[in-house]
Amino acid sequence: MSRRTDRSRHTDRSRRTDQLHLNAFLKPPGEYLAAWRHPDTAADAGVNIREVLSFARTAEQAAFDAVFLADLVGVPFASEDVLSRVSVVNDSFEPTTLLAALAARTSRIGLIATASTSYNEPYQVARTFASIDHISGGRAGWNVVTSLNDGEAQNFGLDAHLDHATRYDRAEKFYDTVTGLWDSSDIAPPPQGHPVIVQAGASEAGKNLASRIADVIFSGIRDLAKAQEFYAEIKERTAAHGRDPDHLKVLPALSVITAPTEAEARDKLARLTELLPPQVALADLSYWLGGFDLSPYPLDGPLPELPVSNQSHTAQQQIYEDARRDNLTIRDLVRRVADDDRTITGTPQQIADHIEEWFHGRAADGFNVVFPYLPGTLDDFAELVIPELRRRGLFRTHYTGSTLREHLGLPGPSVAPGHVPAPYKEETS
Ligand SMILES: Cc1cc2nc3c(=O)[nH]c(=O)nc-3n(C[C@H](O)[C@H](O)[C@H](O)COP(=O)(O)O)c2cc1C
């Protein structure tokens, strides 16, 4: 047997027969901080229900598993000058309110919203997501977050954000209480039993929580080898919790700009990134480093040694790793933020190759697709990339189930018999 046959056999054996799960990360008017300045976006899209509904419908027509609404419960930047130049929390709907509106005006797509375990109470979260699960006929999902910054804490009467260990401990108990309420007779049992649980922790405590409770884990990992390592670790941890590893779907973030030719795609990216004011790029870098003010440090010097962030350990570590590996100054790092180096830019075939490599390489069960500006990058993904994925047999042509659990190929929760009535099914007339 030739080496070549060996290799192709290995490839064949490792090819997957299941299909991708795609989540549409909706952050109108786009994930890129200057998206609101783009001529093809509506600057007020974050608080414009017609715009948001149209994005959700495009994602539904393309048969995405779900739309996802992220949330911070406070603005990420202290500077009024910076805040006046961005469209973030200051300019977007509260996500569970928006989810209820989308639930009533879509019919198939899953609907995931973020709710913090640090700044809510379990009864209220259990009731809200049970209601949305009813309104949507079993399409609700809850992104369980512990929140990130001091500004969020201050909106809830605290001086500073809970420390990392305390907030994860609270998240563990919070989840148990919410699911306990769903399993009890205190709250009308949600149609899915439990709405789908999403988590995005990447620290030790975060991975532990996700592998115990989550149906879906989001990550921000960009490097294939690291994503494969993370995937294997999460699946092992899930099995160690006595769960079927296939019942936790790993969906890394994938920011995409695509066009029929590579040059056109690059041009689209360039026309977006020229819109970002430099002070916003610097503020964004400071935010992801944990809110430390970088302005006293020389732009052409190295990143100073900063205390470990109480915000996102993972984001801070990633920036340090990049800076050390590539010997970057603060100015270089700011340029990377401005250039949006996280976005994969290319033809639909190149994007599909990337997706296929990660999917068959067991780095991902699918992707949390991020749109730098809306609707342009969503429309392009739906019109150009989705058909290419379908041609390759990687993505569904239409929905076969009606609930988000069915789209994701997940079972219902294992609850004590008798606790939950038979799952709700929408009546057909
Ligand atoms: C794709 C993605 C989406 C996220 N969305 C939110 C969000 O909406 N709100 C939030 O407070 N944190 C969000 N996070 C942050 C995570 O919840 C978590 O705090 C972060 O990944 C750091 O994890 P760690 O605390 O375990 O280090 C998100 C993370 C990722 C990767």
Coordinates of C-alpha atoms and ligand atoms in Angstrom, one line a residue:
M1 CA 0.0 0.0 0.0
S2 CA 1.5 3.3 -1.0
R3 CA 1.9 6.2 1.5
R4 CA -0.5 8.1 -0.6
T5 CA -3.3 5.6 -0.1
D6 CA -2.5 5.5 3.6
R7 CA -2.9 9.3 3.8
S8 CA -6.2 9.4 1.9
R9 CA -7.6 6.6 4.0
H10 CA -6.7 8.5 7.1
T11 CA -8.4 11.6 5.7
D12 CA -11.5 9.6 4.7
R13 CA -11.7 8.1 8.1
S14 CA -11.5 11.5 9.8
R15 CA -14.0 13.2 7.5
R16 CA -17.3 13.8 9.4
T17 CA -20.7 12.7 8.1
D18 CA -22.7 15.1 10.2
Q19 CA -23.4 18.8 9.2
L20 CA -22.3 22.2 10.4
H21 CA -24.2 24.3 12.9
L22 CA -24.2 28.0 12.0
N23 CA -25.2 30.7 14.4
A24 CA -25.7 34.3 13.2
F25 CA -24.1 36.8 15.7
L26 CA -26.4 39.8 15.2
K27 CA -24.9 43.0 16.5
P28 CA -26.5 45.8 14.4
P29 CA -25.2 47.8 12.7
G30 CA -22.2 45.4 12.8
E31 CA -19.5 44.0 14.9
Y32 CA -16.8 46.4 13.7
L33 CA -16.9 49.5 16.0
A34 CA -17.2 52.0 13.1
A35 CA -19.9 49.9 11.2
W36 CA -22.5 52.7 11.9
R37 CA -20.4 55.0 9.7
H38 CA -20.5 52.7 6.7
P39 CA -22.6 54.1 3.9
D40 CA -24.5 50.9 3.5
T41 CA -25.6 50.5 7.1
A42 CA -28.4 52.3 9.0
A43 CA -26.6 54.1 11.9
D44 CA -29.5 53.5 14.2
A45 CA -29.9 49.8 13.3
G46 CA -29.3 48.8 17.0
V47 CA -32.6 50.3 18.0
N48 CA -34.5 49.9 14.7
I49 CA -36.8 46.9 14.9
R50 CA -37.4 46.9 11.1
E51 CA -33.7 46.6 10.5
V52 CA -33.1 43.9 13.1
L53 CA -36.1 41.9 12.0
S54 CA -34.9 42.0 8.4
F55 CA -31.4 40.6 9.5
A56 CA -33.1 37.8 11.5
R57 CA -35.3 36.9 8.5
T58 CA -32.3 36.8 6.2
A59 CA -30.6 34.4 8.6
E60 CA -33.8 32.3 8.8
Q61 CA -34.1 32.1 5.0
A62 CA -30.5 30.8 5.0
A63 CA -31.5 28.2 7.6
F64 CA -29.0 29.3 10.2
D65 CA -29.5 27.3 13.5
A66 CA -30.0 30.5 15.5
V67 CA -29.5 34.2 15.8
F68 CA -27.5 35.3 18.9
L69 CA -27.7 38.6 20.8
A70 CA -24.7 39.4 22.9
D71 CA -25.0 41.9 25.8
L72 CA -23.2 44.0 28.3
V73 CA -25.2 45.6 31.1
G74 CA -23.1 48.8 30.9
V75 CA -21.1 50.7 28.4
P76 CA -17.6 49.4 27.8
F77 CA -15.9 52.8 27.5
A78 CA -15.5 55.5 30.1
S79 CA -14.6 58.4 27.7
E80 CA -17.5 60.4 26.4
D81 CA -15.5 61.2 23.4
V82 CA -15.1 57.5 22.5
L83 CA -18.7 56.7 23.4
S84 CA -19.9 59.5 21.0
R85 CA -18.0 57.7 18.2
V86 CA -19.3 54.1 18.6
S87 CA -22.6 52.2 18.5
V88 CA -22.5 49.7 21.4
V89 CA -24.8 49.2 24.4
N90 CA -25.7 52.9 24.3
D91 CA -27.4 52.2 21.1
S92 CA -29.0 48.7 21.2
F93 CA -32.1 46.9 22.5
E94 CA -32.2 45.0 25.7
P95 CA -31.8 41.4 24.3
T96 CA -34.6 39.5 25.9
T97 CA -37.1 42.2 25.0
L98 CA -35.8 42.0 21.4
L99 CA -36.0 38.2 21.5
A100 CA -39.7 38.3 22.3
A101 CA -40.3 40.6 19.3
L102 CA -38.3 38.4 17.0
A103 CA -40.1 35.3 18.4
A104 CA -43.4 36.6 17.3
R105 CA -42.2 37.5 13.8
T106 CA -40.0 34.6 12.8
S107 CA -41.1 30.9 12.7
R108 CA -38.1 28.5 12.5
I109 CA -34.8 30.1 13.5
G110 CA -33.4 29.6 17.1
L111 CA -33.3 32.7 19.2
I112 CA -30.4 33.1 21.7
A113 CA -30.0 36.0 24.1
T114 CA -27.5 36.8 26.8
A115 CA -28.4 37.2 30.4
S116 CA -25.9 37.8 33.2
T117 CA -25.7 35.6 36.3
S118 CA -23.9 38.3 38.2
Y119 CA -26.6 41.0 37.7
N120 CA -29.9 39.2 37.6
E121 CA -31.8 36.8 39.9
P122 CA -32.5 33.2 38.9
Y123 CA -36.3 33.4 39.2
Q124 CA -36.5 36.3 36.8
V125 CA -34.2 34.7 34.2
A126 CA -36.0 31.4 34.4
R127 CA -39.3 33.1 33.8
T128 CA -38.1 35.3 31.0
F129 CA -36.6 32.4 29.0
A130 CA -39.5 30.1 29.7
S131 CA -41.8 32.8 28.3
I132 CA -39.7 33.3 25.2
D133 CA -39.6 29.5 24.7
H134 CA -43.4 29.5 24.8
I135 CA -43.8 32.5 22.5
S136 CA -41.4 31.1 20.0
G137 CA -42.6 27.5 20.1
G138 CA -39.4 26.0 21.6
R139 CA -36.7 28.1 19.9
A140 CA -35.1 29.9 22.9
G141 CA -31.5 29.8 24.1
W142 CA -29.8 31.5 27.0
N143 CA -26.2 32.6 26.8
V144 CA -25.0 32.3 30.4
V145 CA -22.4 35.0 31.1
T146 CA -20.8 36.3 34.3
S147 CA -20.3 39.8 32.8
L148 CA -17.1 41.6 32.3
N149 CA -16.5 45.1 33.6
D150 CA -16.8 47.5 36.6
G151 CA -19.1 49.8 34.6
E152 CA -21.7 46.9 34.6
A153 CA -21.3 46.5 38.4
Q154 CA -21.8 50.2 38.9
N155 CA -25.2 50.0 37.1
F156 CA -26.3 47.6 39.9
G157 CA -25.1 49.5 42.9
L158 CA -21.7 47.9 43.3
D159 CA -18.3 49.7 43.1
A160 CA -16.5 47.0 41.3
H161 CA -17.3 43.8 39.3
L162 CA -17.4 40.5 41.4
D163 CA -14.0 38.8 41.3
H164 CA -13.6 36.0 38.8
A165 CA -13.9 33.0 41.2
T166 CA -16.9 34.5 43.0
R167 CA -18.8 35.2 39.8
Y168 CA -18.2 31.7 38.4
D169 CA -19.3 30.2 41.7
R170 CA -22.5 32.3 41.6
A171 CA -23.0 31.2 37.9
E172 CA -22.9 27.5 38.9
K173 CA -25.5 28.0 41.6
F174 CA -27.6 30.4 39.4
Y175 CA -27.8 27.8 36.6
D176 CA -28.9 25.0 39.1
T177 CA -31.6 27.3 40.5
V178 CA -32.9 28.3 37.0
T179 CA -33.0 24.7 35.7
G180 CA -34.5 23.7 39.1
L181 CA -37.3 26.2 38.5
W182 CA -37.8 25.0 34.9
D183 CA -38.1 21.4 36.3
S184 CA -40.5 22.4 39.0
S185 CA -44.1 23.5 38.9
D186 CA -43.2 27.1 39.8
I187 CA -42.9 28.1 36.2
A188 CA -44.9 26.8 33.2
P189 CA -42.5 24.2 31.8
P190 CA -40.7 25.5 28.7
P191 CA -41.5 23.6 25.5
Q192 CA -37.9 22.5 25.1
G193 CA -37.8 21.3 28.8
H194 CA -34.8 23.5 29.1
P195 CA -34.1 26.3 26.6
V196 CA -30.7 25.7 25.0
I197 CA -27.8 26.7 27.2
V198 CA -24.8 28.6 25.7
Q199 CA -21.6 29.4 27.5
A200 CA -18.4 31.1 26.4
G201 CA -16.0 30.7 29.3
A202 CA -12.4 30.0 28.4
S203 CA -10.7 30.1 31.8
E204 CA -10.4 27.0 34.0
A205 CA -13.6 27.9 35.8
G206 CA -15.3 28.9 32.5
K207 CA -14.5 25.6 30.8
N208 CA -15.6 23.6 33.8
L209 CA -19.0 25.4 33.9
A210 CA -19.5 25.1 30.1
S211 CA -18.7 21.4 30.0
R212 CA -21.1 20.7 32.9
I213 CA -24.1 22.8 31.7
A214 CA -23.8 24.0 28.1
D215 CA -25.3 22.7 25.0
V216 CA -23.2 25.1 22.9
I217 CA -19.9 26.7 23.7
F218 CA -18.7 29.8 21.9
S219 CA -15.0 30.7 21.7
G220 CA -12.9 33.4 20.2
I221 CA -10.0 31.2 19.2
R222 CA -8.5 32.0 15.8
D223 CA -5.6 29.6 15.5
L224 CA -6.4 26.1 14.1
A225 CA -4.1 24.1 16.3
K226 CA -5.3 25.9 19.5
A227 CA -8.9 25.4 18.4
Q228 CA -8.3 21.7 17.9
E229 CA -6.7 21.5 21.4
F230 CA -9.7 23.4 22.9
Y231 CA -12.2 21.2 21.1
A232 CA -10.6 18.0 22.3
E233 CA -10.3 19.3 25.9
I234 CA -14.0 20.5 26.0
K235 CA -15.2 17.1 24.6
E236 CA -13.1 15.3 27.2
R237 CA -14.3 17.5 30.0
T238 CA -17.9 16.9 28.9
A239 CA -17.4 13.2 29.0
A240 CA -15.9 13.5 32.5
H241 CA -19.2 15.1 33.6
G242 CA -20.9 11.9 32.4
R243 CA -22.4 13.6 29.3
D244 CA -22.3 12.6 25.7
P245 CA -19.5 14.8 24.2
D246 CA -21.6 15.2 21.0
H247 CA -24.2 17.0 23.0
L248 CA -21.9 20.0 23.6
K249 CA -21.4 21.8 20.3
V250 CA -18.2 23.8 19.9
L251 CA -18.8 27.0 17.8
P252 CA -15.8 29.3 17.4
A253 CA -16.4 32.9 16.2
L254 CA -15.9 33.4 12.5
S255 CA -15.9 37.0 11.2
V256 CA -16.3 37.0 7.4
I257 CA -16.1 39.5 4.5
T258 CA -16.6 37.8 1.2
A259 CA -17.1 38.7 -2.5
P260 CA -16.8 36.9 -5.8
T261 CA -13.1 37.8 -6.1
E262 CA -10.4 38.2 -3.4
A263 CA -9.6 41.7 -4.5
E264 CA -13.3 42.8 -4.1
A265 CA -13.4 41.2 -0.6
R266 CA -10.2 43.1 0.4
D267 CA -11.6 46.3 -0.9
K268 CA -14.8 45.9 1.2
L269 CA -12.6 45.4 4.3
A270 CA -10.5 48.4 3.5
R271 CA -13.6 50.6 2.9
L272 CA -14.8 49.6 6.4
T273 CA -11.6 49.9 8.4
E274 CA -10.7 53.4 7.1
L275 CA -13.8 54.5 9.1
L276 CA -12.4 53.8 12.6
P277 CA -11.1 56.8 14.5
P278 CA -7.7 56.0 16.1
Q279 CA -8.8 57.0 19.7
V280 CA -11.6 54.3 19.4
A281 CA -9.1 51.7 18.4
L282 CA -6.9 52.6 21.3
A283 CA -9.9 52.5 23.7
D284 CA -10.9 49.1 22.4
L285 CA -7.4 47.7 22.9
S286 CA -7.5 49.1 26.5
Y287 CA -10.9 47.6 27.1
W288 CA -9.8 44.1 26.1
L289 CA -6.7 44.4 28.2
G290 CA -9.0 44.9 31.2
G291 CA -9.9 48.6 31.1
F292 CA -6.4 49.8 31.8
D293 CA -5.6 53.3 30.4
L294 CA -2.8 52.9 27.9
S295 CA -2.5 56.7 27.1
P296 CA 0.4 57.4 29.5
Y297 CA 2.6 54.8 27.6
P298 CA 4.6 55.6 24.5
L299 CA 2.8 54.3 21.4
D300 CA 6.0 53.0 19.9
G301 CA 7.0 51.2 23.1
P302 CA 6.1 47.7 24.2
L303 CA 2.9 46.8 26.1
P304 CA 3.5 47.5 29.8
E305 CA 3.2 44.6 32.3
L306 CA -0.4 45.1 33.6
P307 CA -2.1 43.4 36.5
V308 CA -4.2 40.3 35.7
S309 CA -7.6 41.6 34.4
N310 CA -10.7 40.9 36.4
Q311 CA -12.6 41.2 33.1
S312 CA -11.7 38.5 30.5
H313 CA -8.5 36.6 31.5
T314 CA -8.6 35.0 28.1
A315 CA -8.8 38.2 26.0
Q316 CA -6.0 39.8 28.0
Q317 CA -3.7 36.7 27.7
Q318 CA -4.4 36.5 23.9
I319 CA -3.2 40.1 23.4
Y320 CA -0.1 39.5 25.4
E321 CA 0.7 36.3 23.5
D322 CA 0.3 38.1 20.1
A323 CA 2.4 41.0 21.3
R324 CA 5.3 38.8 22.6
R325 CA 5.2 36.4 19.6
D326 CA 5.3 39.1 17.0
N327 CA 7.2 41.7 19.0
L328 CA 4.5 44.3 18.7
T329 CA 4.4 47.9 20.0
I330 CA 1.2 49.5 21.3
R331 CA 0.9 51.3 17.9
D332 CA 1.1 47.9 16.1
L333 CA -1.6 46.4 18.4
V334 CA -3.9 49.4 17.8
R335 CA -3.4 49.0 14.1
R336 CA -4.4 45.3 14.3
V337 CA -7.6 46.4 16.1
A338 CA -8.3 49.0 13.4
D339 CA -7.4 46.6 10.5
D340 CA -9.8 44.1 11.9
D341 CA -7.2 41.2 11.6
R342 CA -9.8 38.8 13.1
T343 CA -11.9 39.0 9.9
I344 CA -11.4 36.3 7.3
T345 CA -11.5 38.0 3.9
G346 CA -11.8 36.0 0.7
T347 CA -13.9 34.4 -2.0
P348 CA -16.8 32.1 -1.0
Q349 CA -14.6 29.1 -1.9
Q350 CA -11.8 30.3 0.4
I351 CA -14.2 30.9 3.2
A352 CA -15.8 27.4 2.7
D353 CA -12.3 25.8 2.6
H354 CA -11.5 27.5 5.9
I355 CA -14.8 26.2 7.4
E356 CA -14.3 22.8 6.0
E357 CA -10.7 22.5 7.4
W358 CA -11.9 23.5 10.9
F359 CA -15.0 21.2 10.8
H360 CA -13.3 18.1 9.5
G361 CA -10.2 18.9 11.5
R362 CA -12.3 18.7 14.7
A363 CA -11.7 22.2 15.7
A364 CA -15.4 23.1 15.4
D365 CA -18.9 21.6 15.2
G366 CA -19.9 24.8 13.3
F367 CA -19.4 28.6 13.7
N368 CA -20.7 31.6 15.4
V369 CA -20.7 33.8 12.3
V370 CA -19.8 37.4 13.0
F371 CA -20.8 40.2 10.6
P372 CA -18.5 43.2 10.5
Y373 CA -21.3 45.4 9.1
L374 CA -25.0 44.7 8.4
P375 CA -26.8 43.8 6.3
G376 CA -23.9 43.7 3.7
T377 CA -21.7 41.0 5.2
L378 CA -24.8 38.8 6.2
D379 CA -26.3 39.1 2.7
D380 CA -23.0 38.2 1.1
F381 CA -22.6 35.2 3.5
A382 CA -26.1 34.0 2.8
E383 CA -25.9 34.5 -1.0
L384 CA -22.3 33.3 -1.6
V385 CA -21.0 31.1 1.2
I386 CA -24.1 29.2 2.2
P387 CA -24.7 27.8 -1.3
E388 CA -21.0 26.8 -1.5
L389 CA -21.3 24.9 1.9
R390 CA -24.5 23.2 0.6
R391 CA -22.7 22.1 -2.6
R392 CA -20.1 20.5 -0.4
G393 CA -22.9 18.8 1.7
L394 CA -21.8 20.6 4.8
F395 CA -24.9 22.6 5.6
R396 CA -28.7 21.9 5.6
T397 CA -30.9 23.1 2.7
H398 CA -33.9 23.6 5.0
Y399 CA -35.0 23.1 8.6
T400 CA -36.1 19.6 9.4
G401 CA -37.0 20.3 13.0
S402 CA -39.0 23.0 14.8
T403 CA -37.2 23.6 18.0
L404 CA -33.6 24.9 18.5
R405 CA -32.7 21.7 20.3
E406 CA -33.8 19.8 17.1
H407 CA -31.8 22.2 14.8
L408 CA -28.7 21.5 17.0
G409 CA -29.3 17.7 17.2
L410 CA -29.6 17.9 21.0
P411 CA -31.8 15.7 23.2
G412 CA -34.1 17.2 25.7
P413 CA -32.9 17.4 29.3
S414 CA -32.8 14.4 31.5
V415 CA -35.2 15.3 34.3
A416 CA -36.9 13.2 36.9
P417 CA -40.0 11.5 35.3
G418 CA -43.2 13.3 36.0
H419 CA -41.6 16.7 36.6
V420 CA -42.2 18.0 33.1
P421 CA -45.3 17.5 30.9
A422 CA -44.8 16.3 27.3
P423 CA -43.0 18.9 25.2
Y424 CA -45.2 21.6 23.7
K425 CA -45.8 21.3 20.0
E426 CA -47.3 24.1 18.0
E427 CA -50.7 23.2 16.8
T428 CA -51.3 23.1 13.1
S429 CA -54.7 24.1 11.9
Ligands
LIG1 C1 -18.4 34.7 21.0 C2 -18.4 35.2 22.4 C3 -19.5 36.0 22.8 C4 -19.6 36.5 24.1 N1 -20.7 37.2 24.4 C5 -20.7 37.8 25.7 C6 -21.8 38.6 26.0 O1 -22.7 38.9 25.3 N2 -21.7 39.2 27.3 C7 -20.7 39.0 28.1 O2 -20.7 39.6 29.3 N3 -19.7 38.2 27.8 C8 -19.6 37.7 26.6 N4 -18.6 36.9 26.2 C9 -17.5 36.7 27.2 C10 -17.6 35.3 27.9 O3 -18.8 35.2 28.6 C11 -16.5 35.2 28.9 O4 -16.5 36.1 29.9 C12 -15.1 35.3 28.2 O5 -15.1 34.4 27.1 C13 -14.0 35.1 29.2 O6 -14.1 33.8 29.8 P1 -13.4 33.6 31.2 O7 -14.0 34.5 32.1 O8 -13.7 32.1 31.5 O9 -11.9 33.9 31.0 C14 -18.5 36.3 25.0 C15 -17.4 35.6 24.5 C16 -17.3 35.0 23.2 C17 -16.1 34.2 22.8

